[in-house]
Tab-separated table of N, CA, C and O in Angstrom:
chain	number	residue	atom	x	y	z
A	5	UNK	N	11.117	18.819	20.565
A	5	UNK	CA	10.466	17.535	20.450
A	5	UNK	C	9.500	17.518	19.264
A	5	UNK	O	9.492	16.583	18.493
A	6	UNK	N	8.691	18.577	19.138
A	6	UNK	CA	7.730	18.633	18.042
A	6	UNK	C	8.438	18.643	16.699
A	6	UNK	O	7.980	18.010	15.749
A	7	UNK	N	9.564	19.359	16.604
A	7	UNK	CA	10.322	19.380	15.353
A	7	UNK	C	10.875	18.005	15.021
A	7	UNK	O	10.921	17.611	13.857
A	8	UNK	N	11.293	17.270	16.043
A	8	UNK	CA	11.810	15.915	15.825
A	8	UNK	C	10.691	14.995	15.320
A	8	UNK	O	10.905	14.203	14.400
A	9	UNK	N	9.513	15.113	15.898
A	9	UNK	CA	8.369	14.321	15.457
A	9	UNK	C	8.014	14.673	14.023
A	9	UNK	O	7.799	13.806	13.187
A	10	UNK	N	7.985	15.976	13.731
A	10	UNK	CA	7.658	16.425	12.374
A	10	UNK	C	8.699	15.913	11.380
A	10	UNK	O	8.367	15.466	10.303
A	11	UNK	N	9.978	15.950	11.764
A	11	UNK	CA	11.042	15.468	10.889
A	11	UNK	C	10.924	13.978	10.618
A	11	UNK	O	11.106	13.523	9.487
A	12	UNK	N	10.600	13.205	11.638
A	12	UNK	CA	10.425	11.769	11.471
A	12	UNK	C	9.231	11.480	10.579
A	12	UNK	O	9.294	10.620	9.699
A	13	UNK	N	8.139	12.199	10.787
A	13	UNK	CA	6.957	12.013	9.958
A	13	UNK	C	7.244	12.404	8.515
A	13	UNK	O	6.811	11.722	7.585
A	14	UNK	N	7.995	13.482	8.311
A	14	UNK	CA	8.343	13.897	6.949
A	14	UNK	C	9.216	12.857	6.266
A	14	UNK	O	9.044	12.578	5.081
A	15	UNK	N	10.142	12.279	7.005
A	15	UNK	CA	10.994	11.220	6.439
A	15	UNK	C	10.149	10.006	6.076
A	15	UNK	O	10.348	9.391	5.014
A	16	UNK	N	9.204	9.657	6.932
A	16	UNK	CA	8.324	8.519	6.647
A	16	UNK	C	7.463	8.807	5.425
A	16	UNK	O	7.263	7.938	4.573
A	17	UNK	N	6.979	10.033	5.324
A	17	UNK	CA	6.168	10.400	4.162
A	17	UNK	C	7.003	10.317	2.882
A	17	UNK	O	6.520	9.839	1.852
A	18	UNK	N	8.250	10.733	2.942
A	18	UNK	CA	9.129	10.639	1.771
A	18	UNK	C	9.342	9.179	1.377
A	18	UNK	O	9.352	8.848	0.181
A	19	UNK	N	9.493	8.308	2.355
A	19	UNK	CA	9.644	6.877	2.080
A	19	UNK	C	8.387	6.321	1.420
A	19	UNK	O	8.471	5.527	0.482
A	20	UNK	N	7.235	6.729	1.904
A	20	UNK	CA	5.980	6.258	1.330
A	20	UNK	C	5.841	6.760	-0.109
A	20	UNK	O	5.414	6.021	-1.001
A	21	UNK	N	6.226	8.000	-0.352
A	21	UNK	CA	6.180	8.536	-1.725
A	21	UNK	C	7.109	7.747	-2.649
A	21	UNK	O	6.754	7.466	-3.789
A	22	UNK	N	8.301	7.411	-2.154
A	22	UNK	CA	9.234	6.613	-2.958
A	22	UNK	C	8.637	5.242	-3.250
A	22	UNK	O	8.758	4.726	-4.378
A	23	UNK	N	7.972	4.658	-2.271
A	23	UNK	CA	7.320	3.359	-2.483
A	23	UNK	C	6.191	3.473	-3.501
A	23	UNK	O	6.010	2.598	-4.340
A	24	UNK	N	5.449	4.564	-3.424
A	24	UNK	CA	4.364	4.778	-4.383
A	24	UNK	C	4.917	4.904	-5.801
A	24	UNK	O	4.332	4.368	-6.748
A	25	UNK	N	6.040	5.572	-5.944
A	25	UNK	CA	6.676	5.690	-7.263
A	25	UNK	C	7.119	4.320	-7.770
A	25	UNK	O	6.963	4.001	-8.952
A	26	UNK	N	7.658	3.504	-6.870
A	26	UNK	CA	8.084	2.154	-7.252
A	26	UNK	C	6.891	1.314	-7.686
A	26	UNK	O	6.983	0.542	-8.654
A	27	UNK	N	5.771	1.466	-7.002
A	27	UNK	CA	4.562	0.731	-7.378
A	27	UNK	C	4.079	1.213	-8.746
A	27	UNK	O	3.623	0.418	-9.569
A	28	UNK	N	4.212	2.506	-9.010
A	28	UNK	CA	3.856	3.037	-10.330
A	28	UNK	C	4.690	2.393	-11.422
A	28	UNK	O	4.166	2.022	-12.480
A	29	UNK	N	5.972	2.229	-11.176
A	29	UNK	CA	6.848	1.560	-12.145
A	29	UNK	C	6.454	0.100	-12.312
A	29	UNK	O	6.456	-0.428	-13.421
A	30	UNK	N	6.116	-0.530	-11.222
A	30	UNK	CA	5.661	-1.922	-11.257
A	30	UNK	C	4.421	-2.053	-12.126
A	30	UNK	O	4.338	-2.937	-12.983
A	31	UNK	N	3.486	-1.148	-11.941
A	31	UNK	CA	2.241	-1.191	-12.732
A	31	UNK	C	2.531	-0.982	-14.222
A	31	UNK	O	1.917	-1.619	-15.071
A	32	UNK	N	3.473	-0.094	-14.522
A	32	UNK	CA	3.840	0.128	-15.925
A	32	UNK	C	4.449	-1.132	-16.529
A	32	UNK	O	4.160	-1.486	-17.674
A	33	UNK	N	5.307	-1.802	-15.768
A	33	UNK	CA	5.909	-3.037	-16.251
A	33	UNK	C	4.861	-4.120	-16.481
A	33	UNK	O	4.933	-4.869	-17.458
A	34	UNK	N	3.890	-4.199	-15.594
A	34	UNK	CA	2.814	-5.178	-15.761
A	34	UNK	C	2.008	-4.841	-17.005
A	34	UNK	O	1.737	-5.708	-17.841
A	35	UNK	N	1.628	-3.580	-17.155
A	35	UNK	CA	0.814	-3.155	-18.302
A	35	UNK	C	1.538	-3.374	-19.624
A	35	UNK	O	0.916	-3.712	-20.630
A	36	UNK	N	2.860	-3.208	-19.609
A	36	UNK	CA	3.641	-3.373	-20.841
A	36	UNK	C	3.983	-4.840	-21.108
A	36	UNK	O	4.591	-5.155	-22.128
A	37	UNK	N	3.598	-5.727	-20.200
A	37	UNK	CA	3.879	-7.144	-20.393
A	37	UNK	C	5.304	-7.542	-20.039
A	37	UNK	O	5.741	-8.641	-20.363
A	38	UNK	N	6.032	-6.654	-19.369
A	38	UNK	CA	7.409	-6.974	-18.979
A	38	UNK	C	7.470	-7.747	-17.666
A	38	UNK	O	8.530	-8.241	-17.286
A	39	UNK	N	6.342	-7.848	-17.006
A	39	UNK	CA	6.321	-8.548	-15.723
A	39	UNK	C	5.124	-9.474	-15.676
A	39	UNK	O	3.993	-9.062	-15.911
A	40	UNK	N	5.430	-10.726	-15.422
A	40	UNK	CA	4.397	-11.741	-15.205
A	40	UNK	C	4.642	-12.316	-13.824
A	40	UNK	O	5.755	-12.298	-13.336
A	41	UNK	N	3.605	-12.843	-13.233
A	41	UNK	CA	3.740	-13.357	-11.883
A	41	UNK	C	3.010	-14.686	-11.774
A	41	UNK	O	1.829	-14.796	-12.109
A	42	UNK	N	3.756	-15.688	-11.325
A	42	UNK	CA	3.176	-17.000	-11.088
A	42	UNK	C	2.031	-16.855	-10.096
A	42	UNK	O	2.190	-16.209	-9.052
A	43	UNK	N	0.879	-17.447	-10.403
A	43	UNK	CA	-0.274	-17.293	-9.508
A	43	UNK	C	-0.026	-17.764	-8.076
A	43	UNK	O	-0.524	-17.138	-7.137
A	44	UNK	N	0.736	-18.816	-7.885
A	44	UNK	CA	1.003	-19.284	-6.519
A	44	UNK	C	1.833	-18.256	-5.762
A	44	UNK	O	1.509	-17.894	-4.626
A	45	UNK	N	2.875	-17.746	-6.390
A	45	UNK	CA	3.703	-16.716	-5.754
A	45	UNK	C	2.885	-15.453	-5.533
A	45	UNK	O	2.993	-14.799	-4.480
A	46	UNK	N	2.044	-15.117	-6.505
A	46	UNK	CA	1.194	-13.940	-6.372
A	46	UNK	C	0.240	-14.044	-5.198
A	46	UNK	O	0.018	-13.066	-4.477
A	47	UNK	N	-0.319	-15.227	-4.978
A	47	UNK	CA	-1.225	-15.414	-3.844
A	47	UNK	C	-0.492	-15.246	-2.525
A	47	UNK	O	-1.034	-14.678	-1.581
A	48	UNK	N	0.740	-15.728	-2.463
A	48	UNK	CA	1.542	-15.540	-1.247
A	48	UNK	C	1.804	-14.057	-0.991
A	48	UNK	O	1.700	-13.588	0.143
A	49	UNK	N	2.133	-13.341	-2.057
A	49	UNK	CA	2.384	-11.904	-1.920
A	49	UNK	C	1.107	-11.196	-1.490
A	49	UNK	O	1.125	-10.340	-0.599
A	50	UNK	N	-0.023	-11.554	-2.104
A	50	UNK	CA	-1.283	-10.924	-1.739
A	50	UNK	C	-1.635	-11.197	-0.277
A	50	UNK	O	-2.150	-10.321	0.410
A	51	UNK	N	-1.348	-12.400	0.188
A	51	UNK	CA	-1.606	-12.733	1.590
A	51	UNK	C	-0.760	-11.846	2.511
A	51	UNK	O	-1.277	-11.304	3.497
A	52	UNK	N	0.512	-11.683	2.177
A	52	UNK	CA	1.385	-10.826	2.994
A	52	UNK	C	0.909	-9.379	2.970
A	52	UNK	O	0.907	-8.697	4.006
A	53	UNK	N	0.494	-8.904	1.798
A	53	UNK	CA	-0.004	-7.535	1.687
A	53	UNK	C	-1.288	-7.350	2.505
A	53	UNK	O	-1.465	-6.323	3.171
A	54	UNK	N	-2.174	-8.336	2.462
A	54	UNK	CA	-3.422	-8.252	3.228
A	54	UNK	C	-3.126	-8.197	4.725
A	54	UNK	O	-3.767	-7.426	5.465
A	55	UNK	N	-2.168	-8.983	5.171
A	55	UNK	CA	-1.788	-8.937	6.584
A	55	UNK	C	-1.252	-7.558	6.968
A	55	UNK	O	-1.569	-7.031	8.030
A	56	UNK	N	-0.453	-6.981	6.077
A	56	UNK	CA	0.109	-5.658	6.363
A	56	UNK	C	-0.979	-4.594	6.372
A	56	UNK	O	-0.975	-3.700	7.224
A	57	UNK	N	-1.946	-4.679	5.453
A	57	UNK	CA	-3.059	-3.727	5.435
A	57	UNK	C	-3.850	-3.845	6.735
A	57	UNK	O	-4.220	-2.829	7.344
A	58	UNK	N	-4.092	-5.075	7.190
A	58	UNK	CA	-4.797	-5.271	8.460
A	58	UNK	C	-4.030	-4.626	9.613
A	58	UNK	O	-4.626	-4.000	10.499
A	59	UNK	N	-2.710	-4.777	9.605
A	59	UNK	CA	-1.890	-4.185	10.668
A	59	UNK	C	-1.979	-2.659	10.638
A	59	UNK	O	-2.124	-2.016	11.676
A	60	UNK	N	-1.931	-2.090	9.443
A	60	UNK	CA	-2.041	-0.634	9.309
A	60	UNK	C	-3.412	-0.171	9.799
A	60	UNK	O	-3.519	0.848	10.492
A	61	UNK	N	-4.455	-0.929	9.468
A	61	UNK	CA	-5.799	-0.580	9.946
A	61	UNK	C	-5.838	-0.570	11.474
A	61	UNK	O	-6.429	0.326	12.078
A	62	UNK	N	-5.202	-1.558	12.091
A	62	UNK	CA	-5.146	-1.600	13.555
A	62	UNK	C	-4.389	-0.395	14.105
A	62	UNK	O	-4.798	0.198	15.107
A	63	UNK	N	-3.279	-0.046	13.470
A	63	UNK	CA	-2.510	1.125	13.914
A	63	UNK	C	-3.360	2.387	13.803
A	63	UNK	O	-3.322	3.251	14.676
A	64	UNK	N	-4.106	2.506	12.704
A	64	UNK	CA	-4.946	3.690	12.515
A	64	UNK	C	-6.038	3.766	13.577
A	64	UNK	O	-6.341	4.861	14.076
A	65	UNK	N	-6.623	2.635	13.918
A	65	UNK	CA	-7.649	2.638	14.974
A	65	UNK	C	-7.047	3.094	16.301
A	65	UNK	O	-7.646	3.877	17.027
A	66	UNK	N	-5.862	2.594	16.611
A	66	UNK	CA	-5.212	2.952	17.870
A	66	UNK	C	-4.685	4.383	17.848
A	66	UNK	O	-4.501	4.999	18.899
A	67	UNK	N	-4.443	4.928	16.681
A	67	UNK	CA	-3.864	6.269	16.573
A	67	UNK	C	-4.867	7.371	16.890
A	67	UNK	O	-4.464	8.529	17.044
A	68	UNK	N	-6.125	7.040	17.028
A	68	UNK	CA	-7.100	8.093	17.331
A	68	UNK	C	-6.768	8.798	18.638
A	68	UNK	O	-7.076	9.979	18.802
A	69	UNK	N	-6.110	8.081	19.551
A	69	UNK	CA	-5.703	8.717	20.815
A	69	UNK	C	-4.699	9.843	20.585
A	69	UNK	O	-4.606	10.767	21.392
A	70	UNK	N	-3.949	9.751	19.493
A	70	UNK	CA	-2.953	10.787	19.215
A	70	UNK	C	-3.596	12.132	18.883
A	70	UNK	O	-2.959	13.171	19.004
A	71	UNK	N	-4.849	12.089	18.468
A	71	UNK	CA	-5.533	13.323	18.114
A	71	UNK	C	-6.166	14.043	19.285
A	71	UNK	O	-6.660	15.160	19.143
A	72	UNK	N	-6.110	13.428	20.435
A	72	UNK	CA	-6.674	14.088	21.623
A	72	UNK	C	-5.715	15.163	22.112
A	72	UNK	O	-4.509	14.973	22.137
A	73	UNK	N	-6.289	16.246	22.499
A	73	UNK	CA	-5.463	17.352	23.005
A	73	UNK	C	-4.935	17.030	24.393
A	73	UNK	O	-5.683	16.572	25.253
A	74	UNK	N	-3.658	17.283	24.572
A	74	UNK	CA	-3.039	17.089	25.884
A	74	UNK	C	-3.564	18.161	26.840
A	74	UNK	O	-3.762	19.313	26.438
A	75	UNK	N	-3.790	17.826	28.089
A	75	UNK	CA	-4.303	18.813	29.050
A	75	UNK	C	-3.176	19.736	29.523
A	75	UNK	O	-2.600	19.561	30.590
A	76	UNK	N	-2.854	20.709	28.706
A	76	UNK	CA	-1.750	21.618	29.009
A	76	UNK	C	-2.221	22.960	29.556
A	76	UNK	O	-1.488	23.937	29.546
A	77	UNK	N	-3.439	22.995	30.011
A	77	UNK	CA	-3.948	24.226	30.604
A	77	UNK	C	-4.851	24.990	29.662
A	77	UNK	O	-4.922	24.705	28.476
A	78	UNK	N	-5.519	25.990	30.233
A	78	UNK	CA	-6.463	26.785	29.443
A	78	UNK	C	-5.845	28.079	28.934
A	78	UNK	O	-6.514	28.887	28.326
A	79	UNK	N	-4.577	28.251	29.179
A	79	UNK	CA	-3.932	29.475	28.704
A	79	UNK	C	-3.639	29.341	27.203
A	79	UNK	O	-3.604	28.239	26.659
A	80	UNK	N	-3.439	30.461	26.516
A	80	UNK	CA	-3.236	30.424	25.054
A	80	UNK	C	-2.040	29.574	24.621
A	80	UNK	O	-2.112	28.875	23.608
A	81	UNK	N	-0.956	29.609	25.374
A	81	UNK	CA	0.228	28.832	25.006
A	81	UNK	C	-0.070	27.342	25.137
A	81	UNK	O	0.221	26.547	24.245
A	82	UNK	N	-0.660	26.930	26.238
A	82	UNK	CA	-1.005	25.524	26.447
A	82	UNK	C	-1.964	25.025	25.379
A	82	UNK	O	-1.806	23.913	24.864
A	83	UNK	N	-2.939	25.852	25.051
A	83	UNK	CA	-3.900	25.473	24.015
A	83	UNK	C	-3.222	25.334	22.646
A	83	UNK	O	-3.505	24.399	21.899
A	84	UNK	N	-2.327	26.256	22.331
A	84	UNK	CA	-1.629	26.215	21.041
A	84	UNK	C	-0.731	24.986	20.937
A	84	UNK	O	-0.702	24.309	19.900
A	85	UNK	N	0.004	24.685	22.004
A	85	UNK	CA	0.892	23.519	21.998
A	85	UNK	C	0.069	22.239	21.905
A	85	UNK	O	0.399	21.320	21.150
A	86	UNK	N	-1.022	22.150	22.645
A	86	UNK	CA	-1.877	20.967	22.604
A	86	UNK	C	-2.432	20.754	21.201
A	86	UNK	O	-2.465	19.629	20.695
A	87	UNK	N	-2.860	21.831	20.557
A	87	UNK	CA	-3.388	21.728	19.193
A	87	UNK	C	-2.305	21.265	18.219
A	87	UNK	O	-2.552	20.423	17.347
A	88	UNK	N	-1.105	21.821	18.375
A	88	UNK	CA	-0.007	21.456	17.476
A	88	UNK	C	0.368	19.987	17.637
A	88	UNK	O	0.580	19.272	16.658
A	89	UNK	N	0.442	19.512	18.868
A	89	UNK	CA	0.778	18.114	19.114
A	89	UNK	C	-0.303	17.181	18.575
A	89	UNK	O	-0.008	16.138	18.000
A	90	UNK	N	-1.566	17.556	18.732
A	90	UNK	CA	-2.666	16.746	18.209
A	90	UNK	C	-2.592	16.676	16.690
A	90	UNK	O	-2.818	15.627	16.094
A	91	UNK	N	-2.233	17.802	16.056
A	91	UNK	CA	-2.118	17.833	14.598
A	91	UNK	C	-0.987	16.927	14.111
A	91	UNK	O	-1.102	16.294	13.072
A	92	UNK	N	0.100	16.863	14.852
A	92	UNK	CA	1.197	15.960	14.482
A	92	UNK	C	0.728	14.511	14.468
A	92	UNK	O	1.196	13.703	13.674
A	93	UNK	N	-0.196	14.183	15.342
A	93	UNK	CA	-0.669	12.804	15.428
A	93	UNK	C	-1.691	12.440	14.381
A	93	UNK	O	-1.605	11.383	13.761
A	94	UNK	N	-2.662	13.335	14.171
A	94	UNK	CA	-3.781	12.945	13.314
A	94	UNK	C	-4.112	13.929	12.203
A	94	UNK	O	-5.134	13.773	11.546
A	95	UNK	N	-3.278	14.890	11.963
A	95	UNK	CA	-3.547	15.836	10.877
A	95	UNK	C	-3.312	15.196	9.525
A	95	UNK	O	-2.983	14.021	9.403
A	96	UNK	N	-3.491	15.977	8.493
A	96	UNK	CA	-3.257	15.482	7.136
A	96	UNK	C	-1.776	15.540	6.792
A	96	UNK	O	-0.966	16.101	7.521
A	97	UNK	N	-1.428	14.973	5.643
A	97	UNK	CA	-0.059	15.073	5.125
A	97	UNK	C	0.928	14.254	5.904
A	97	UNK	O	0.860	13.040	5.922
A	98	UNK	N	1.861	14.937	6.564
A	98	UNK	CA	2.954	14.212	7.214
A	98	UNK	C	2.698	13.937	8.689
A	98	UNK	O	3.627	13.707	9.446
A	99	UNK	N	1.429	13.919	9.115
A	99	UNK	CA	1.121	13.474	10.472
A	99	UNK	C	1.253	11.954	10.513
A	99	UNK	O	1.348	11.289	9.470
A	100	UNK	N	1.242	11.406	11.701
A	100	UNK	CA	1.366	9.955	11.850
A	100	UNK	C	0.251	9.238	11.094
A	100	UNK	O	0.507	8.327	10.299
A	101	UNK	N	-0.990	9.636	11.323
A	101	UNK	CA	-2.092	8.950	10.653
A	101	UNK	C	-2.113	9.261	9.159
A	101	UNK	O	-2.481	8.400	8.358
A	102	UNK	N	-1.718	10.464	8.786
A	102	UNK	CA	-1.650	10.799	7.361
A	102	UNK	C	-0.681	9.900	6.621
A	102	UNK	O	-0.972	9.396	5.527
A	103	UNK	N	0.476	9.668	7.222
A	103	UNK	CA	1.478	8.789	6.606
A	103	UNK	C	0.955	7.354	6.570
A	103	UNK	O	1.121	6.656	5.566
A	104	UNK	N	0.306	6.918	7.631
A	104	UNK	CA	-0.255	5.559	7.643
A	104	UNK	C	-1.317	5.386	6.555
A	104	UNK	O	-1.385	4.344	5.897
A	105	UNK	N	-2.134	6.397	6.349
A	105	UNK	CA	-3.158	6.320	5.301
A	105	UNK	C	-2.508	6.246	3.917
A	105	UNK	O	-2.959	5.495	3.051
A	106	UNK	N	-1.447	7.008	3.726
A	106	UNK	CA	-0.722	6.942	2.450
A	106	UNK	C	-0.086	5.562	2.262
A	106	UNK	O	-0.108	5.004	1.166
A	107	UNK	N	0.455	5.024	3.337
A	107	UNK	CA	1.075	3.692	3.285
A	107	UNK	C	0.029	2.632	2.951
A	107	UNK	O	0.273	1.742	2.128
A	108	UNK	N	-1.135	2.735	3.566
A	108	UNK	CA	-2.216	1.786	3.252
A	108	UNK	C	-2.568	1.856	1.774
A	108	UNK	O	-2.772	0.826	1.124
A	109	UNK	N	-2.603	3.057	1.207
A	109	UNK	CA	-2.916	3.198	-0.219
A	109	UNK	C	-1.839	2.552	-1.089
A	109	UNK	O	-2.148	1.914	-2.090
A	110	UNK	N	-0.576	2.710	-0.701
A	110	UNK	CA	0.515	2.068	-1.443
A	110	UNK	C	0.349	0.550	-1.396
A	110	UNK	O	0.533	-0.137	-2.401
A	111	UNK	N	-0.006	0.026	-0.231
A	111	UNK	CA	-0.232	-1.420	-0.111
A	111	UNK	C	-1.375	-1.874	-1.013
A	111	UNK	O	-1.272	-2.904	-1.683
A	112	UNK	N	-2.458	-1.109	-1.044
A	112	UNK	CA	-3.593	-1.455	-1.900
A	112	UNK	C	-3.197	-1.391	-3.376
A	112	UNK	O	-3.575	-2.260	-4.166
A	113	UNK	N	-2.442	-0.368	-3.747
A	113	UNK	CA	-1.974	-0.249	-5.135
A	113	UNK	C	-1.065	-1.415	-5.509
A	113	UNK	O	-1.132	-1.940	-6.627
A	114	UNK	N	-0.225	-1.825	-4.570
A	114	UNK	CA	0.661	-2.959	-4.806
A	114	UNK	C	-0.153	-4.225	-4.991
A	114	UNK	O	0.118	-5.030	-5.890
A	115	UNK	N	-1.167	-4.403	-4.159
A	115	UNK	CA	-2.031	-5.583	-4.279
A	115	UNK	C	-2.692	-5.630	-5.654
A	115	UNK	O	-2.746	-6.677	-6.294
A	116	UNK	N	-3.159	-4.489	-6.128
A	116	UNK	CA	-3.781	-4.424	-7.451
A	116	UNK	C	-2.774	-4.745	-8.553
A	116	UNK	O	-3.103	-5.432	-9.523
A	117	UNK	N	-1.541	-4.254	-8.410
A	117	UNK	CA	-0.506	-4.549	-9.413
A	117	UNK	C	-0.189	-6.040	-9.435
A	117	UNK	O	-0.018	-6.627	-10.514
A	118	UNK	N	-0.121	-6.658	-8.267
A	118	UNK	CA	0.132	-8.104	-8.193
A	118	UNK	C	-1.015	-8.860	-8.850
A	118	UNK	O	-0.800	-9.797	-9.620
A	119	UNK	N	-2.231	-8.432	-8.569
A	119	UNK	CA	-3.403	-9.069	-9.171
A	119	UNK	C	-3.369	-8.948	-10.694
A	119	UNK	O	-3.644	-9.916	-11.413
A	120	UNK	N	-3.028	-7.768	-11.196
A	120	UNK	CA	-2.920	-7.571	-12.644
A	120	UNK	C	-1.834	-8.463	-13.248
A	120	UNK	O	-2.023	-9.044	-14.324
A	121	UNK	N	-0.698	-8.572	-12.563
A	121	UNK	CA	0.397	-9.411	-13.061
A	121	UNK	C	-0.027	-10.877	-13.095
A	121	UNK	O	0.296	-11.607	-14.052
A	122	UNK	N	-0.740	-11.318	-12.086
A	122	UNK	CA	-1.230	-12.698	-12.057
A	122	UNK	C	-2.242	-12.936	-13.183
A	122	UNK	O	-2.199	-13.961	-13.864
A	123	UNK	N	-3.141	-11.993	-13.372
A	123	UNK	CA	-4.154	-12.118	-14.427
A	123	UNK	C	-3.492	-12.187	-15.800
A	123	UNK	O	-3.849	-13.010	-16.638
A	124	UNK	N	-2.493	-11.337	-16.017
A	124	UNK	CA	-1.763	-11.361	-17.286
A	124	UNK	C	-1.050	-12.689	-17.499
A	124	UNK	O	-1.031	-13.226	-18.604
A	125	UNK	N	-0.473	-13.196	-16.454
A	125	UNK	CA	0.241	-14.470	-16.540
A	125	UNK	C	-0.726	-15.590	-16.904
A	125	UNK	O	-0.435	-16.415	-17.780
A	126	UNK	N	-1.880	-15.632	-16.254
A	126	UNK	CA	-2.880	-16.656	-16.566
A	126	UNK	C	-3.360	-16.514	-18.001
A	126	UNK	O	-3.492	-17.513	-18.723
A	127	UNK	N	-3.614	-15.283	-18.441
A	127	UNK	CA	-4.081	-15.059	-19.815
A	127	UNK	C	-3.021	-15.499	-20.828
A	127	UNK	O	-3.345	-16.140	-21.834
A	128	UNK	N	-1.755	-15.178	-20.547
A	128	UNK	CA	-0.678	-15.598	-21.448
A	128	UNK	C	-0.578	-17.119	-21.491
A	128	UNK	O	-0.392	-17.707	-22.560
A	129	UNK	N	-0.697	-17.757	-20.339
A	129	UNK	CA	-0.647	-19.221	-20.288
A	129	UNK	C	-1.809	-19.841	-21.056
A	129	UNK	O	-1.640	-20.831	-21.769
A	130	UNK	N	-2.994	-19.251	-20.911
A	130	UNK	CA	-4.168	-19.767	-21.632
A	130	UNK	C	-3.999	-19.600	-23.137
A	130	UNK	O	-4.347	-20.491	-23.918
A	131	UNK	N	-3.436	-18.462	-23.573
A	131	UNK	CA	-3.180	-18.263	-25.012
A	131	UNK	C	-2.167	-19.272	-25.529
A	131	UNK	O	-2.340	-19.837	-26.611
A	132	UNK	N	-1.105	-19.504	-24.758
A	132	UNK	CA	-0.086	-20.472	-25.179
A	132	UNK	C	-0.683	-21.875	-25.242
A	132	UNK	O	-0.404	-22.639	-26.183
A	133	UNK	N	-1.510	-22.223	-24.263
A	133	UNK	CA	-2.149	-23.543	-24.251
A	133	UNK	C	-3.050	-23.711	-25.471
A	133	UNK	O	-3.055	-24.761	-26.124
A	134	UNK	N	-3.806	-22.671	-25.764
A	134	UNK	CA	-4.689	-22.716	-26.938
A	134	UNK	C	-3.869	-22.849	-28.226
A	134	UNK	O	-4.244	-23.595	-29.135
A	135	UNK	N	-2.758	-22.153	-28.296
A	135	UNK	CA	-1.892	-22.239	-29.481
A	135	UNK	C	-1.325	-23.651	-29.635
A	135	UNK	O	-1.279	-24.191	-30.748
A	136	UNK	N	-0.908	-24.264	-28.540
A	136	UNK	CA	-0.411	-25.642	-28.604
A	136	UNK	C	-1.519	-26.594	-29.049
A	136	UNK	O	-1.261	-27.512	-29.835
A	137	UNK	N	-2.721	-26.398	-28.571
A	137	UNK	CA	-3.848	-27.248	-29.007
A	137	UNK	C	-4.084	-27.090	-30.499
A	137	UNK	O	-4.312	-28.071	-31.205
A	138	UNK	N	-4.044	-25.858	-30.948
A	138	UNK	CA	-4.281	-25.587	-32.365
A	138	UNK	C	-3.217	-26.266	-33.225
A	138	UNK	O	-3.507	-26.905	-34.231
A	139	UNK	N	-1.953	-26.136	-32.793
A	139	UNK	CA	-0.847	-26.762	-33.534
A	139	UNK	C	-0.987	-28.281	-33.494
A	139	UNK	O	-0.786	-28.964	-34.507
A	140	UNK	N	-1.371	-28.822	-32.341
A	140	UNK	CA	-1.559	-30.271	-32.209
A	140	UNK	C	-2.650	-30.791	-33.109
A	140	UNK	O	-2.557	-31.897	-33.658
A	141	UNK	N	-3.699	-30.022	-33.291
A	141	UNK	CA	-4.801	-30.438	-34.178
A	141	UNK	C	-4.378	-30.407	-35.635
A	141	UNK	O	-4.890	-31.163	-36.460
A	142	UNK	N	-3.453	-29.541	-35.971
A	142	UNK	CA	-2.992	-29.425	-37.352
A	142	UNK	C	-2.062	-30.578	-37.721
A	142	UNK	O	-1.894	-30.887	-38.888
A	143	UNK	N	-1.438	-31.190	-36.730
A	143	UNK	CA	-0.506	-32.278	-36.995
A	143	UNK	C	-1.262	-33.517	-37.222
A	143	UNK	O	-1.598	-34.345	-37.611
């Protein structure tokens, strides 16, 4: 059972890492000017991301119970198993809460990338508007 939990957590951690890499590519595209985002669409995306971050925060609050040691007795084997199970729930890395914390960071990074894309889009629109005004004044 513990190996199955560890395997599932490792798979989830790998998915989160892949998402983080995708967000890194997104940020590069935004920085290079290859991606612009309409402010209205960006606000919708930011709203969805904020809802997901709130949900992850709720999961993390509820996950504190996973870190409690199961009452498996005072013998060395029971204590070792209880500690191992608690670590699967709330330890670092590929524990349940560790993966959730990594996922929350990916969501925050995505939100920042969306914000940057929206800011770039507004700046580009303002430059184009100013250029049209300048051309109009010359005519």
